[in-house]
Amino acid sequence: MRKKFRNIVVDGIGYRWLLCSNDWFLYLLVVMQSAPKATIRVLFDNVRAPFYWYDGLLYAICQGKKMFINLHKPSMIAEIIKQCTKNGESFAHKGYKTIDGIKILEQMGYEILDLDKKENLS
């Protein structure tokens, strides 16, 4: 995983983002460039959605197809930022704010699958 923030522009607004992980969580840090002291942490909980933490991949179904969601793709990050904005999340607050990444993906139309269940792998 990268160790420094990447830049992205979504709907004309500049953001910086970084995908991070530890042993239990995968999380996305998003900072609006005009409000650098405000950070949204989009948390992808490993208990609810086992992931390939190093690769930043989540197994899901979208429109009837099984697929991996690649959280390293800027296009996916842009969609997550758009969904957060659509939900009324403010990127201009002070400090950290944590939101549920699995819930965000579900609102985007993804059903997250458990990789530990064999029936999900076929």
mmCIF file of C-alpha atoms in Angstrom, residues 2-77:
data_model
loop_
_atom_site.group_PDB
_atom_site.id
_atom_site.type_symbol
_atom_site.label_atom_id
_atom_site.label_comp_id
_atom_site.label_asym_id
_atom_site.label_seq_id
_atom_site.Cartn_x
_atom_site.Cartn_y
_atom_site.Cartn_z
ATOM 1 C CA ARG A 2 1.082 3.519 -0.664
ATOM 2 C CA LYS A 3 2.388 5.566 2.210
ATOM 3 C CA LYS A 4 1.491 9.035 0.944
ATOM 4 C CA PHE A 5 -1.703 10.795 -0.016
ATOM 5 C CA ARG A 6 -2.846 10.878 -3.632
ATOM 6 C CA ASN A 7 -4.739 13.772 -5.212
ATOM 7 C CA ILE A 8 -8.142 13.475 -6.853
ATOM 8 C CA VAL A 9 -10.719 15.950 -8.162
ATOM 9 C CA VAL A 10 -14.389 15.034 -7.737
ATOM 10 C CA ASP A 11 -17.093 17.340 -9.108
ATOM 11 C CA GLY A 12 -14.570 20.184 -9.329
ATOM 12 C CA ILE A 13 -13.387 19.879 -5.717
ATOM 13 C CA GLY A 14 -9.853 18.776 -4.850
ATOM 14 C CA TYR A 15 -9.320 15.991 -2.319
ATOM 15 C CA ARG A 16 -6.397 13.926 -1.056
ATOM 16 C CA TRP A 17 -6.861 10.241 -0.239
ATOM 17 C CA LEU A 18 -4.899 7.384 1.260
ATOM 18 C CA LEU A 19 -5.852 3.728 1.641
ATOM 19 C CA CYS A 20 -4.494 2.262 4.895
ATOM 20 C CA SER A 21 -4.760 -0.986 6.810
ATOM 21 C CA ASN A 22 -3.864 -2.712 10.026
ATOM 22 C CA ASP A 23 -4.568 -6.263 11.179
ATOM 23 C CA TRP A 24 -8.299 -5.657 11.637
ATOM 24 C CA PHE A 25 -9.361 -2.807 9.397
ATOM 25 C CA LEU A 26 -8.980 -1.387 5.959
ATOM 26 C CA TYR A 27 -9.753 2.297 5.860
ATOM 27 C CA LEU A 28 -9.734 5.173 3.444
ATOM 28 C CA LEU A 29 -8.660 8.619 4.618
ATOM 29 C CA VAL A 30 -10.140 11.500 2.616
ATOM 30 C CA VAL A 31 -9.199 15.152 3.117
ATOM 31 C CA MET A 32 -10.670 18.070 1.194
ATOM 32 C CA GLN A 33 -7.767 20.233 0.053
ATOM 33 C CA SER A 34 -9.520 23.447 1.106
ATOM 34 C CA ALA A 35 -10.069 22.046 4.644
ATOM 35 C CA PRO A 36 -6.838 20.199 5.493
ATOM 36 C CA LYS A 37 -7.645 19.821 9.207
ATOM 37 C CA ALA A 38 -10.768 17.764 8.446
ATOM 38 C CA THR A 39 -10.459 14.065 7.692
ATOM 39 C CA ILE A 40 -13.128 11.525 6.880
ATOM 40 C CA ARG A 41 -12.141 7.944 7.658
ATOM 41 C CA VAL A 42 -14.163 5.440 5.650
ATOM 42 C CA LEU A 43 -13.822 2.219 7.621
ATOM 43 C CA PHE A 44 -14.089 -1.233 6.018
ATOM 44 C CA ASP A 45 -14.476 -3.633 8.937
ATOM 45 C CA ASN A 46 -12.800 -7.045 8.432
ATOM 46 C CA VAL A 47 -15.350 -8.743 10.690
ATOM 47 C CA ARG A 48 -18.239 -7.722 8.426
ATOM 48 C CA ALA A 49 -16.320 -7.926 5.135
ATOM 49 C CA PRO A 50 -13.204 -10.077 5.023
ATOM 50 C CA PHE A 51 -10.827 -8.523 2.536
ATOM 51 C CA TYR A 52 -7.487 -9.084 0.982
ATOM 52 C CA TRP A 53 -6.077 -6.295 3.137
ATOM 53 C CA TYR A 54 -2.788 -5.958 1.296
ATOM 54 C CA ASP A 55 -4.464 -5.706 -2.087
ATOM 55 C CA GLY A 56 -7.371 -3.522 -0.962
ATOM 56 C CA LEU A 57 -9.897 -5.859 -2.582
ATOM 57 C CA LEU A 58 -13.418 -6.619 -1.375
ATOM 58 C CA TYR A 59 -15.497 -9.458 -2.842
ATOM 59 C CA ALA A 60 -18.975 -8.331 -3.883
ATOM 60 C CA ILE A 61 -21.981 -8.803 -6.118
ATOM 61 C CA CYS A 62 -23.076 -5.898 -8.295
ATOM 62 C CA GLN A 63 -25.867 -6.167 -10.881
ATOM 63 C CA GLY A 64 -25.879 -9.962 -10.466
ATOM 64 C CA LYS A 65 -22.141 -10.396 -11.117
ATOM 65 C CA LYS A 66 -19.575 -11.532 -8.581
ATOM 66 C CA MET A 67 -16.570 -9.243 -8.618
ATOM 67 C CA PHE A 68 -13.742 -7.728 -6.625
ATOM 68 C CA ILE A 69 -13.974 -4.066 -5.666
ATOM 69 C CA ASN A 70 -10.504 -2.564 -6.021
ATOM 70 C CA LEU A 71 -10.145 0.246 -3.501
ATOM 71 C CA HIS A 72 -6.854 1.349 -5.078
ATOM 72 C CA LYS A 73 -8.624 2.600 -8.212
ATOM 73 C CA PRO A 74 -9.131 6.371 -8.254
ATOM 74 C CA SER A 75 -12.464 5.886 -10.045
ATOM 75 C CA MET A 76 -13.753 3.818 -7.076
ATOM 76 C CA ILE A 77 -12.466 6.440 -4.623
#
